[in-house]
PDB file of C-alpha atoms in Angstrom:
ATOM      1  CA  MET A  28       7.801 -20.122 -16.386  1.00 50.00           C
ATOM      2  CA  ALA A  29       7.754 -16.592 -17.725  1.00 49.00           C
ATOM      3  CA  ASP A  30       5.361 -14.059 -16.280  1.00 52.00           C
ATOM      4  CA  ARG A  31       1.989 -14.188 -17.918  1.00 60.00           C
ATOM      5  CA  PRO A  32       1.129 -11.072 -19.916  1.00 54.00           C
ATOM      6  CA  GLU A  33      -2.505 -10.512 -18.987  1.00 51.00           C
ATOM      7  CA  ALA A  34      -1.749  -7.200 -17.282  1.00 54.00           C
ATOM      8  CA  LEU A  35       0.709  -5.959 -19.913  1.00 81.00           C
ATOM      9  CA  ARG A  36      -1.350  -3.389 -21.756  1.00 89.00           C
ATOM     10  CA  LEU A  37      -0.007  -1.564 -24.781  1.00 94.00           C
ATOM     11  CA  GLY A  38      -0.574   2.121 -25.389  1.00 95.00           C
ATOM     12  CA  ALA A  39      -1.186   3.418 -28.892  1.00 93.00           C
ATOM     13  CA  ALA A  40       2.442   4.495 -29.352  1.00 96.00           C
ATOM     14  CA  GLU A  41       3.772   1.184 -28.019  1.00 96.00           C
ATOM     15  CA  PHE A  42       1.560  -0.743 -30.408  1.00 97.00           C
ATOM     16  CA  ARG A  43       2.714   1.358 -33.353  1.00 97.00           C
ATOM     17  CA  GLU A  44       6.345   0.631 -32.426  1.00 97.00           C
ATOM     18  CA  LEU A  45       5.555  -3.095 -32.186  1.00 97.00           C
ATOM     19  CA  TYR A  46       3.797  -2.947 -35.562  1.00 97.00           C
ATOM     20  CA  GLU A  47       6.854  -1.416 -37.208  1.00 96.00           C
ATOM     21  CA  ARG A  48       9.223  -3.936 -35.584  1.00 96.00           C
ATOM     22  CA  VAL A  49       7.340  -7.022 -36.727  1.00 96.00           C
ATOM     23  CA  ARG A  50       6.764  -5.540 -40.171  1.00 94.00           C
ATOM     24  CA  ARG A  51      10.472  -4.940 -40.678  1.00 92.00           C
ATOM     25  CA  THR A  52      11.466  -8.320 -39.242  1.00 91.00           C
ATOM     26  CA  ALA A  53       8.928 -10.467 -41.052  1.00 84.00           C
ATOM     27  CA  THR A  54       8.465  -9.109 -44.534  1.00 71.00           C
ATOM     28  CA  GLY A  55      11.967  -8.784 -45.979  1.00 58.00           C
ATOM     29  CA  GLY A  56      12.070 -10.507 -49.354  1.00 52.00           C
ATOM     30  CA  MET A  57       8.406 -11.475 -49.439  1.00 65.00           C
ATOM     31  CA  GLY A  58       6.473 -11.151 -52.677  1.00 67.00           C
ATOM     32  CA  GLY A  59       2.827 -10.678 -53.503  1.00 82.00           C
ATOM     33  CA  ARG A  60       1.555 -13.602 -51.425  1.00 91.00           C
ATOM     34  CA  GLY A  61       2.888 -12.299 -48.132  1.00 93.00           C
ATOM     35  CA  ALA A  62       4.298 -14.911 -45.763  1.00 95.00           C
ATOM     36  CA  LEU A  63       3.071 -17.726 -48.024  1.00 96.00           C
ATOM     37  CA  ASP A  64       6.156 -16.948 -50.110  1.00 94.00           C
ATOM     38  CA  THR A  65       8.252 -18.587 -47.378  1.00 95.00           C
ATOM     39  CA  MET A  66       6.608 -21.930 -48.302  1.00 95.00           C
ATOM     40  CA  THR A  67       9.088 -22.740 -51.035  1.00 95.00           C
ATOM     41  CA  PRO A  68       8.918 -26.003 -53.015  1.00 96.00           C
ATOM     42  CA  GLN A  69      11.986 -27.158 -51.093  1.00 97.00           C
ATOM     43  CA  ARG A  70      10.224 -26.602 -47.765  1.00 97.00           C
ATOM     44  CA  VAL A  71       7.150 -28.474 -48.993  1.00 97.00           C
ATOM     45  CA  VAL A  72       9.353 -31.438 -49.911  1.00 98.00           C
ATOM     46  CA  ALA A  73      10.978 -31.262 -46.473  1.00 98.00           C
ATOM     47  CA  ALA A  74       7.541 -31.106 -44.814  1.00 98.00           C
ATOM     48  CA  ALA A  75       6.525 -34.291 -46.630  1.00 97.00           C
ATOM     49  CA  ARG A  76       9.301 -36.077 -44.748  1.00 97.00           C
ATOM     50  CA  GLU A  77       7.338 -35.437 -41.537  1.00 97.00           C
ATOM     51  CA  VAL A  78       4.991 -38.261 -42.559  1.00 97.00           C
ATOM     52  CA  ARG A  79       5.936 -41.446 -40.685  1.00 96.00           C
ATOM     53  CA  SER A  80       2.842 -43.234 -39.362  1.00 96.00           C
ATOM     54  CA  GLY A  81       0.396 -41.995 -42.012  1.00 97.00           C
ATOM     55  CA  LEU A  82      -2.145 -40.942 -39.379  1.00 97.00           C
ATOM     56  CA  ARG A  83      -4.485 -38.173 -40.578  1.00 98.00           C
ATOM     57  CA  VAL A  84      -6.219 -35.749 -38.216  1.00 98.00           C
ATOM     58  CA  SER A  85      -8.665 -32.940 -39.001  1.00 98.00           C
ATOM     59  CA  LEU A  86      -8.031 -29.582 -37.325  1.00 98.00           C
ATOM     60  CA  ALA A  87     -11.500 -28.212 -38.121  1.00 97.00           C
ATOM     61  CA  ALA A  88     -14.537 -28.094 -35.893  1.00 96.00           C
ATOM     62  CA  PRO A  89     -17.897 -29.313 -37.223  1.00 95.00           C
ATOM     63  CA  VAL A  90     -19.813 -26.489 -38.901  1.00 95.00           C
ATOM     64  CA  GLU A  91     -22.354 -25.017 -36.474  1.00 93.00           C
ATOM     65  CA  THR A  92     -25.912 -24.669 -37.751  1.00 94.00           C
ATOM     66  CA  HIS A  93     -27.578 -23.668 -34.454  1.00 94.00           C
ATOM     67  CA  THR A  94     -27.749 -20.234 -32.856  1.00 96.00           C
ATOM     68  CA  GLY A  95     -25.656 -19.762 -29.742  1.00 95.00           C
ATOM     69  CA  PRO A  96     -24.069 -16.969 -27.686  1.00 97.00           C
ATOM     70  CA  ASP A  97     -20.937 -17.156 -29.860  1.00 96.00           C
ATOM     71  CA  ASN A  98     -22.822 -17.891 -33.073  1.00 95.00           C
ATOM     72  CA  PRO A  99     -25.708 -15.454 -33.625  1.00 95.00           C
ATOM     73  CA  GLU A 100     -25.525 -15.994 -37.396  1.00 94.00           C
ATOM     74  CA  PRO A 101     -25.123 -19.765 -37.735  1.00 95.00           C
ATOM     75  CA  ALA A 102     -24.381 -21.478 -40.990  1.00 95.00           C
ATOM     76  CA  GLY A 103     -27.491 -22.525 -42.889  1.00 95.00           C
ATOM     77  CA  HIS A 104     -27.975 -26.039 -44.211  1.00 94.00           C
ATOM     78  CA  ARG A 105     -31.121 -27.240 -45.865  1.00 93.00           C
ATOM     79  CA  MET A 106     -31.938 -30.186 -48.081  1.00 92.00           C
ATOM     80  CA  THR A 107     -33.142 -29.265 -51.570  1.00 91.00           C
ATOM     81  CA  GLY A 108     -33.428 -32.653 -53.246  1.00 86.00           C
ATOM     82  CA  ALA A 109     -35.001 -36.007 -52.513  1.00 84.00           C
ATOM     83  CA  VAL A 110     -35.478 -36.673 -48.797  1.00 85.00           C
ATOM     84  CA  ALA A 111     -37.318 -39.185 -46.673  1.00 87.00           C
ATOM     85  CA  GLY A 112     -41.049 -39.007 -47.373  1.00 83.00           C
ATOM     86  CA  ALA A 113     -40.550 -37.667 -50.896  1.00 85.00           C
ATOM     87  CA  ILE A 114     -38.481 -40.422 -52.479  1.00 87.00           C
ATOM     88  CA  GLU A 115     -40.033 -42.188 -55.445  1.00 87.00           C
ATOM     89  CA  PRO A 116     -39.953 -46.001 -55.276  1.00 88.00           C
ATOM     90  CA  GLY A 117     -38.328 -46.317 -58.711  1.00 88.00           C
ATOM     91  CA  GLY A 118     -36.073 -44.369 -61.051  1.00 88.00           C
ATOM     92  CA  LEU A 119     -33.198 -41.983 -60.341  1.00 92.00           C
ATOM     93  CA  GLN A 120     -33.268 -39.143 -57.820  1.00 90.00           C
ATOM     94  CA  PHE A 121     -30.611 -37.065 -56.042  1.00 91.00           C
ATOM     95  CA  ALA A 122     -30.299 -35.897 -52.442  1.00 92.00           C
ATOM     96  CA  ARG A 123     -29.018 -32.307 -52.526  1.00 92.00           C
ATOM     97  CA  ASP A 124     -27.975 -29.591 -50.086  1.00 94.00           C
ATOM     98  CA  HIS A 125     -27.805 -25.805 -49.866  1.00 94.00           C
ATOM     99  CA  PHE A 126     -25.278 -24.130 -47.529  1.00 94.00           C
ATOM    100  CA  ASP A 127     -24.725 -20.511 -46.513  1.00 95.00           C
ATOM    101  CA  MET A 128     -22.262 -19.161 -43.954  1.00 94.00           C
ATOM    102  CA  ASN A 129     -20.908 -16.072 -42.226  1.00 94.00           C
ATOM    103  CA  VAL A 130     -17.275 -17.024 -42.886  1.00 95.00           C
ATOM    104  CA  HIS A 131     -15.748 -14.753 -40.232  1.00 96.00           C
ATOM    105  CA  GLY A 132     -17.970 -15.750 -37.315  1.00 94.00           C
ATOM    106  CA  ASP A 133     -16.852 -16.908 -33.860  1.00 95.00           C
ATOM    107  CA  ALA A 134     -17.725 -20.586 -34.164  1.00 95.00           C
ATOM    108  CA  ASP A 135     -16.694 -22.078 -37.510  1.00 96.00           C
ATOM    109  CA  SER A 136     -13.137 -22.872 -38.627  1.00 97.00           C
ATOM    110  CA  HIS A 137     -12.022 -20.460 -41.336  1.00 98.00           C
ATOM    111  CA  LEU A 138      -9.120 -18.797 -43.133  1.00 98.00           C
ATOM    112  CA  ASP A 139      -8.567 -15.029 -43.098  1.00 98.00           C
ATOM    113  CA  ALA A 140      -7.194 -13.736 -46.404  1.00 97.00           C
ATOM    114  CA  LEU A 141      -4.803 -10.781 -46.571  1.00 97.00           C
ATOM    115  CA  CYS A 142      -7.627  -8.484 -47.705  1.00 97.00           C
ATOM    116  CA  HIS A 143      -9.591  -9.167 -44.507  1.00 97.00           C
ATOM    117  CA  VAL A 144      -7.839  -6.589 -42.311  1.00 98.00           C
ATOM    118  CA  ILE A 145      -8.054  -2.883 -43.145  1.00 97.00           C
ATOM    119  CA  TYR A 146      -5.844  -0.704 -40.953  1.00 97.00           C
ATOM    120  CA  ASP A 147      -5.254   3.021 -41.440  1.00 95.00           C
ATOM    121  CA  GLY A 148      -7.038   2.838 -44.801  1.00 95.00           C
ATOM    122  CA  THR A 149      -4.787   0.186 -46.307  1.00 97.00           C
ATOM    123  CA  LEU A 150      -4.368  -3.557 -46.692  1.00 96.00           C
ATOM    124  CA  TYR A 151      -1.142  -5.553 -46.331  1.00 95.00           C
ATOM    125  CA  GLY A 152       1.797  -4.050 -48.177  1.00 93.00           C
ATOM    126  CA  GLY A 153       0.179  -0.624 -48.489  1.00 93.00           C
ATOM    127  CA  THR A 154      -2.501  -1.814 -50.930  1.00 94.00           C
ATOM    128  CA  ASP A 155      -5.345   0.711 -51.104  1.00 95.00           C
ATOM    129  CA  ALA A 156      -8.344  -0.555 -49.156  1.00 95.00           C
ATOM    130  CA  SER A 157     -10.650   0.745 -51.890  1.00 95.00           C
ATOM    131  CA  SER A 158      -9.686  -2.445 -53.749  1.00 96.00           C
ATOM    132  CA  VAL A 159     -12.278  -4.141 -51.511  1.00 95.00           C
ATOM    133  CA  THR A 160     -15.437  -3.390 -53.477  1.00 96.00           C
ATOM    134  CA  PRO A 161     -19.099  -4.400 -53.127  1.00 95.00           C
ATOM    135  CA  GLN A 162     -18.332  -7.106 -55.690  1.00 95.00           C
ATOM    136  CA  GLY A 163     -15.404  -8.459 -53.684  1.00 95.00           C
ATOM    137  CA  ALA A 164     -11.704  -7.914 -53.121  1.00 95.00           C
ATOM    138  CA  GLU A 165      -9.728  -7.044 -56.239  1.00 96.00           C
ATOM    139  CA  ALA A 166      -6.398  -7.690 -54.497  1.00 95.00           C
ATOM    140  CA  LEU A 167      -5.016 -10.011 -51.789  1.00 96.00           C
ATOM    141  CA  SER A 168      -8.115 -12.231 -51.807  1.00 97.00           C
ATOM    142  CA  VAL A 169      -8.284 -15.864 -50.770  1.00 97.00           C
ATOM    143  CA  ALA A 170      -7.278 -16.659 -54.344  1.00 96.00           C
ATOM    144  CA  LEU A 171      -3.652 -16.198 -53.228  1.00 96.00           C
ATOM    145  CA  ALA A 172      -4.027 -19.624 -51.590  1.00 96.00           C
ATOM    146  CA  ARG A 173      -5.906 -21.257 -54.473  1.00 95.00           C
ATOM    147  CA  ASP A 174      -3.209 -23.913 -54.951  1.00 95.00           C
ATOM    148  CA  GLY A 175      -3.407 -24.908 -51.314  1.00 96.00           C
ATOM    149  CA  ILE A 176      -1.290 -24.192 -48.260  1.00 98.00           C
ATOM    150  CA  VAL A 177       1.056 -27.129 -47.718  1.00 98.00           C
ATOM    151  CA  GLY A 178       3.923 -27.200 -45.256  1.00 98.00           C
ATOM    152  CA  ARG A 179       5.265 -28.257 -41.905  1.00 98.00           C
ATOM    153  CA  GLY A 180       2.791 -27.738 -39.092  1.00 98.00           C
ATOM    154  CA  VAL A 181       3.834 -27.285 -35.459  1.00 98.00           C
ATOM    155  CA  LEU A 182       1.410 -27.431 -32.526  1.00 98.00           C
ATOM    156  CA  LEU A 183       2.354 -25.593 -29.325  1.00 98.00           C
ATOM    157  CA  ASP A 184       0.083 -26.619 -26.444  1.00 98.00           C
ATOM    158  CA  ILE A 185      -0.106 -23.832 -23.860  1.00 98.00           C
ATOM    159  CA  PRO A 186      -2.548 -25.530 -21.427  1.00 98.00           C
ATOM    160  CA  ARG A 187      -0.139 -28.499 -21.391  1.00 98.00           C
ATOM    161  CA  LEU A 188       2.687 -26.110 -20.529  1.00 98.00           C
ATOM    162  CA  ARG A 189       0.686 -24.473 -17.737  1.00 98.00           C
ATOM    163  CA  GLY A 190      -0.699 -27.770 -16.421  1.00 98.00           C
ATOM    164  CA  VAL A 191      -4.353 -26.807 -16.943  1.00 98.00           C
ATOM    165  CA  SER A 192      -7.201 -28.010 -19.152  1.00 97.00           C
ATOM    166  CA  TRP A 193      -7.604 -24.654 -20.882  1.00 98.00           C
ATOM    167  CA  LEU A 194      -6.823 -20.969 -20.593  1.00 98.00           C
ATOM    168  CA  GLU A 195      -9.661 -18.916 -19.198  1.00 98.00           C
ATOM    169  CA  PRO A 196     -11.222 -16.136 -21.297  1.00 97.00           C
ATOM    170  CA  GLY A 197      -9.047 -13.049 -21.154  1.00 96.00           C
ATOM    171  CA  GLU A 198      -5.802 -14.926 -20.535  1.00 97.00           C
ATOM    172  CA  GLN A 199      -3.019 -14.265 -23.007  1.00 97.00           C
ATOM    173  CA  VAL A 200       0.030 -16.118 -24.312  1.00 98.00           C
ATOM    174  CA  SER A 201       3.406 -14.396 -24.433  1.00 97.00           C
ATOM    175  CA  ALA A 202       6.361 -14.848 -26.771  1.00 97.00           C
ATOM    176  CA  ALA A 203       8.297 -16.318 -23.854  1.00 97.00           C
ATOM    177  CA  GLU A 204       5.616 -18.960 -23.327  1.00 98.00           C
ATOM    178  CA  LEU A 205       5.744 -19.953 -26.986  1.00 98.00           C
ATOM    179  CA  ALA A 206       9.482 -20.509 -26.586  1.00 98.00           C
ATOM    180  CA  GLU A 207       8.915 -22.439 -23.353  1.00 98.00           C
ATOM    181  CA  ALA A 208       6.336 -24.658 -25.041  1.00 98.00           C
ATOM    182  CA  GLU A 209       8.860 -25.397 -27.796  1.00 98.00           C
ATOM    183  CA  ALA A 210      11.435 -26.502 -25.242  1.00 98.00           C
ATOM    184  CA  ALA A 211       8.922 -28.557 -23.252  1.00 98.00           C
ATOM    185  CA  GLN A 212       7.700 -30.339 -26.386  1.00 98.00           C
ATOM    186  CA  GLY A 213      11.096 -30.805 -28.015  1.00 98.00           C
ATOM    187  CA  VAL A 214      10.220 -28.969 -31.216  1.00 98.00           C
ATOM    188  CA  ARG A 215      11.317 -25.755 -32.892  1.00 98.00           C
ATOM    189  CA  VAL A 216       9.257 -23.482 -35.121  1.00 98.00           C
ATOM    190  CA  GLY A 217      11.040 -22.602 -38.351  1.00 96.00           C
ATOM    191  CA  GLU A 218      10.721 -20.430 -41.431  1.00 96.00           C
ATOM    192  CA  GLY A 219       7.721 -21.271 -43.604  1.00 96.00           C
ATOM    193  CA  ASP A 220       5.990 -23.299 -40.879  1.00 98.00           C
ATOM    194  CA  LEU A 221       2.302 -23.283 -40.041  1.00 98.00           C
ATOM    195  CA  LEU A 222       2.226 -22.493 -36.323  1.00 98.00           C
ATOM    196  CA  PHE A 223      -0.785 -23.732 -34.365  1.00 98.00           C
ATOM    197  CA  VAL A 224      -1.260 -22.472 -30.799  1.00 98.00           C
ATOM    198  CA  ARG A 225      -3.689 -24.335 -28.547  1.00 98.00           C
ATOM    199  CA  VAL A 226      -5.331 -22.340 -25.753  1.00 98.00           C
ATOM    200  CA  GLY A 227      -8.041 -24.936 -25.049  1.00 98.00           C
ATOM    201  CA  HIS A 228     -10.944 -22.813 -26.341  1.00 98.00           C
ATOM    202  CA  ARG A 229     -12.697 -25.803 -27.926  1.00 97.00           C
ATOM    203  CA  ARG A 230     -12.318 -28.047 -24.898  1.00 97.00           C
ATOM    204  CA  ARG A 231     -13.728 -25.362 -22.619  1.00 98.00           C
ATOM    205  CA  ARG A 232     -16.624 -24.817 -25.022  1.00 97.00           C
ATOM    206  CA  THR A 233     -17.367 -28.550 -25.178  1.00 96.00           C
ATOM    207  CA  GLU A 234     -17.254 -29.078 -21.416  1.00 97.00           C
ATOM    208  CA  LEU A 235     -18.847 -25.824 -20.175  1.00 98.00           C
ATOM    209  CA  GLY A 236     -20.929 -24.818 -23.185  1.00 97.00           C
ATOM    210  CA  PRO A 237     -20.596 -21.855 -25.560  1.00 96.00           C
ATOM    211  CA  TRP A 238     -20.302 -18.314 -24.268  1.00 97.00           C
ATOM    212  CA  GLU A 239     -20.101 -14.843 -25.785  1.00 97.00           C
ATOM    213  CA  SER A 240     -16.524 -15.271 -26.962  1.00 96.00           C
ATOM    214  CA  ALA A 241     -16.642 -12.038 -28.960  1.00 95.00           C
ATOM    215  CA  THR A 242     -16.060 -10.215 -25.664  1.00 96.00           C
ATOM    216  CA  ALA A 243     -14.153 -12.796 -23.598  1.00 97.00           C
ATOM    217  CA  ARG A 244     -11.622 -15.301 -24.979  1.00 97.00           C
ATOM    218  CA  ALA A 245      -8.055 -16.458 -24.533  1.00 98.00           C
ATOM    219  CA  GLY A 246      -5.494 -15.721 -27.203  1.00 98.00           C
ATOM    220  CA  LEU A 247      -2.051 -14.374 -27.986  1.00 98.00           C
ATOM    221  CA  HIS A 248      -0.674 -11.208 -26.450  1.00 97.00           C
ATOM    222  CA  PRO A 249       0.360  -8.798 -29.242  1.00 98.00           C
ATOM    223  CA  GLY A 250       3.961  -9.085 -28.086  1.00 97.00           C
ATOM    224  CA  ALA A 251       3.913 -12.773 -29.012  1.00 98.00           C
ATOM    225  CA  MET A 252       3.942 -11.742 -32.646  1.00 97.00           C
ATOM    226  CA  GLU A 253       7.634 -10.879 -32.343  1.00 97.00           C
ATOM    227  CA  PHE A 254       8.244 -14.626 -31.939  1.00 98.00           C
ATOM    228  CA  LEU A 255       6.423 -15.297 -35.227  1.00 97.00           C
ATOM    229  CA  ALA A 256       8.191 -12.481 -37.024  1.00 97.00           C
ATOM    230  CA  GLU A 257      11.636 -13.670 -35.942  1.00 96.00           C
ATOM    231  CA  ARG A 258      10.858 -17.245 -36.999  1.00 96.00           C
ATOM    232  CA  ARG A 259       9.236 -16.050 -40.277  1.00 96.00           C
ATOM    233  CA  VAL A 260       6.147 -18.187 -39.783  1.00 97.00           C
ATOM    234  CA  ALA A 261       3.930 -18.593 -42.873  1.00 97.00           C
ATOM    235  CA  VAL A 262       0.535 -19.197 -41.242  1.00 98.00           C
ATOM    236  CA  LEU A 263      -0.875 -18.827 -37.719  1.00 98.00           C
ATOM    237  CA  GLY A 264      -3.779 -20.950 -36.510  1.00 98.00           C
ATOM    238  CA  GLY A 265      -5.604 -21.039 -33.189  1.00 98.00           C
ATOM    239  CA  ASP A 266      -8.513 -22.854 -31.579  1.00 98.00           C
ATOM    240  CA  GLY A 267      -9.935 -19.452 -30.720  1.00 97.00           C
ATOM    241  CA  ASN A 268      -9.742 -16.174 -32.600  1.00 96.00           C
ATOM    242  CA  ASN A 269      -5.939 -15.881 -32.111  1.00 98.00           C
ATOM    243  CA  ASP A 270      -6.729 -12.502 -30.503  1.00 98.00           C
ATOM    244  CA  ALA A 271      -7.620 -12.378 -26.831  1.00 97.00           C
ATOM    245  CA  ALA A 272     -10.616 -10.430 -25.602  1.00 97.00           C
ATOM    246  CA  PRO A 273     -10.712  -7.934 -24.098  1.00 96.00           C
ATOM    247  CA  SER A 274      -7.842  -6.474 -26.110  1.00 96.00           C
ATOM    248  CA  ALA A 275      -4.571  -5.571 -24.428  1.00 91.00           C
ATOM    249  CA  THR A 276      -4.052  -2.689 -26.864  1.00 96.00           C
ATOM    250  CA  GLU A 277      -5.361   0.831 -26.560  1.00 95.00           C
ATOM    251  CA  GLY A 278      -7.675   1.635 -29.462  1.00 95.00           C
ATOM    252  CA  VAL A 279      -7.193  -1.673 -31.341  1.00 96.00           C
ATOM    253  CA  ASP A 280      -9.653  -4.479 -30.649  1.00 96.00           C
ATOM    254  CA  PHE A 281      -7.854  -7.117 -32.750  1.00 98.00           C
ATOM    255  CA  PRO A 282      -4.123  -6.343 -32.447  1.00 98.00           C
ATOM    256  CA  VAL A 283      -2.968  -9.853 -33.411  1.00 98.00           C
ATOM    257  CA  HIS A 284      -5.026  -9.672 -36.616  1.00 98.00           C
ATOM    258  CA  VAL A 285      -3.489  -6.301 -37.433  1.00 98.00           C
ATOM    259  CA  LEU A 286       0.056  -7.491 -36.748  1.00 98.00           C
ATOM    260  CA  ALA A 287      -0.267 -10.882 -38.444  1.00 98.00           C
ATOM    261  CA  VAL A 288      -2.308 -10.037 -41.528  1.00 97.00           C
ATOM    262  CA  HIS A 289      -1.595  -6.348 -42.117  1.00 97.00           C
ATOM    263  CA  ALA A 290       1.991  -5.959 -40.902  1.00 96.00           C
ATOM    264  CA  MET A 291       3.420  -9.440 -41.586  1.00 96.00           C
ATOM    265  CA  GLY A 292       1.301 -10.828 -44.417  1.00 96.00           C
ATOM    266  CA  VAL A 293       0.470 -13.948 -42.401  1.00 97.00           C
ATOM    267  CA  HIS A 294      -2.778 -15.753 -43.225  1.00 97.00           C
ATOM    268  CA  LEU A 295      -4.772 -16.621 -40.102  1.00 98.00           C
ATOM    269  CA  LEU A 296      -6.781 -19.739 -39.321  1.00 98.00           C
ATOM    270  CA  ASP A 297      -9.392 -19.009 -36.658  1.00 98.00           C
ATOM    271  CA  TYR A 298     -11.537 -21.291 -34.499  1.00 98.00           C
ATOM    272  CA  LEU A 299      -9.812 -24.566 -35.327  1.00 98.00           C
ATOM    273  CA  GLN A 300      -9.920 -27.494 -32.940  1.00 97.00           C
ATOM    274  CA  PHE A 301      -6.902 -29.386 -31.631  1.00 98.00           C
ATOM    275  CA  GLU A 302      -8.593 -31.825 -29.248  1.00 98.00           C
ATOM    276  CA  ASP A 303      -8.088 -34.694 -31.717  1.00 98.00           C
ATOM    277  CA  LEU A 304      -4.542 -33.705 -32.701  1.00 98.00           C
ATOM    278  CA  ALA A 305      -2.980 -33.005 -29.282  1.00 98.00           C
ATOM    279  CA  PRO A 306      -3.362 -36.558 -27.912  1.00 98.00           C
ATOM    280  CA  VAL A 307      -2.039 -38.023 -31.169  1.00 98.00           C
ATOM    281  CA  CYS A 308       1.043 -35.779 -30.955  1.00 98.00           C
ATOM    282  CA  GLU A 309       1.477 -36.823 -27.308  1.00 97.00           C
ATOM    283  CA  GLN A 310       1.191 -40.487 -28.236  1.00 96.00           C
ATOM    284  CA  GLU A 311       3.567 -40.142 -31.181  1.00 95.00           C
ATOM    285  CA  GLY A 312       6.035 -38.150 -29.110  1.00 96.00           C
ATOM    286  CA  ARG A 313       6.314 -35.370 -31.697  1.00 97.00           C
ATOM    287  CA  TRP A 314       4.567 -32.091 -32.332  1.00 98.00           C
ATOM    288  CA  SER A 315       5.363 -31.439 -35.997  1.00 98.00           C
ATOM    289  CA  PHE A 316       3.627 -32.886 -39.044  1.00 98.00           C
ATOM    290  CA  LEU A 317       2.748 -32.306 -42.669  1.00 98.00           C
ATOM    291  CA  CYS A 318      -0.241 -29.978 -42.894  1.00 98.00           C
ATOM    292  CA  VAL A 319      -2.527 -29.415 -45.878  1.00 98.00           C
ATOM    293  CA  VAL A 320      -5.063 -26.573 -46.041  1.00 98.00           C
ATOM    294  CA  ALA A 321      -7.305 -26.262 -49.105  1.00 96.00           C
ATOM    295  CA  PRO A 322      -9.444 -23.093 -49.116  1.00 97.00           C
ATOM    296  CA  LEU A 323     -12.427 -23.004 -51.434  1.00 96.00           C
ATOM    297  CA  ARG A 324     -11.859 -21.204 -54.730  1.00 96.00           C
ATOM    298  CA  LEU A 325     -14.132 -18.280 -53.924  1.00 95.00           C
ATOM    299  CA  PRO A 326     -13.441 -15.406 -56.351  1.00 92.00           C
ATOM    300  CA  ARG A 327     -12.574 -12.120 -54.593  1.00 96.00           C
ATOM    301  CA  ALA A 328     -13.431 -13.506 -51.137  1.00 97.00           C
ATOM    302  CA  THR A 329     -11.930 -12.269 -47.862  1.00 97.00           C
ATOM    303  CA  GLY A 330     -11.825 -15.771 -46.394  1.00 97.00           C
ATOM    304  CA  SER A 331     -12.978 -19.351 -46.683  1.00 97.00           C
ATOM    305  CA  PRO A 332     -14.194 -22.192 -44.497  1.00 97.00           C
ATOM    306  CA  VAL A 333     -11.406 -24.746 -44.177  1.00 97.00           C
ATOM    307  CA  ASN A 334     -10.668 -28.260 -42.964  1.00 97.00           C
ATOM    308  CA  PRO A 335      -6.899 -28.396 -42.341  1.00 98.00           C
ATOM    309  CA  ILE A 336      -5.476 -31.922 -42.260  1.00 98.00           C
ATOM    310  CA  ALA A 337      -2.430 -32.934 -40.230  1.00 98.00           C
ATOM    311  CA  VAL A 338      -0.585 -35.985 -41.552  1.00 98.00           C
ATOM    312  CA  LEU A 339       1.825 -37.609 -39.123  1.00 98.00           C
TER     313      LEU A 339
END
């Protein structure tokens, strides 16, 4: 197994060189939707051929409505209609709900739009960051994915590769390990794919309880983004934040977000859960599937809660 990259820190100049490499490698020929442009109709048709058993598995975690060390601003849910104790014995009534959410928190499954990451005063593709106004994002919003994200999903299971239940906070996944996981699982990530990388964040949280993951979590080493750029991946999803904490990069707390969203135009899916999917893939003997992601149609939003569905 390749050396693990926890100790491989990047200086500011090294990170800038990495940024330029992945930008050049990943974005050739892409249009206004960033890496989503690699999801051509032909690739969607090919992804549909992944369906064999018809099994359907959610990749989202239940929405958290309770305060915790990783969720200081939990989603709000209250009933606004008829409830027990206030239901009339006759006639028509409706049970109703009200929800509110911090979309980019550290607990709930969500999509990061291309307007989410501002780096050096710009958004992806050099778009002026002033396009993000108090009324919302005028460019690169979640509306780019309004027709859904549909393609071939691939799950790479790093704890399975390492022979552990989960990666500990602070541990990082290298490009070499992504390639090793491919070989071990008999799958290959291709252009236009949705790549999902399991680090075991959700299993650790379930078994040991939540912790302050804003400051300590497993994730990808920035160098792993060269793997995604070379394969021209359309979407990256993780069961954590995709970024490890603490950061391995001098002066950049979220280097994977900067490289994926800002340099490569790759939409991110953060804080998914793969504990239902991984055993199904193991049982089926395959780690690729049709995947459907349907963000909410939130005008000018920087992200959306999501419930990705894998269909095997």
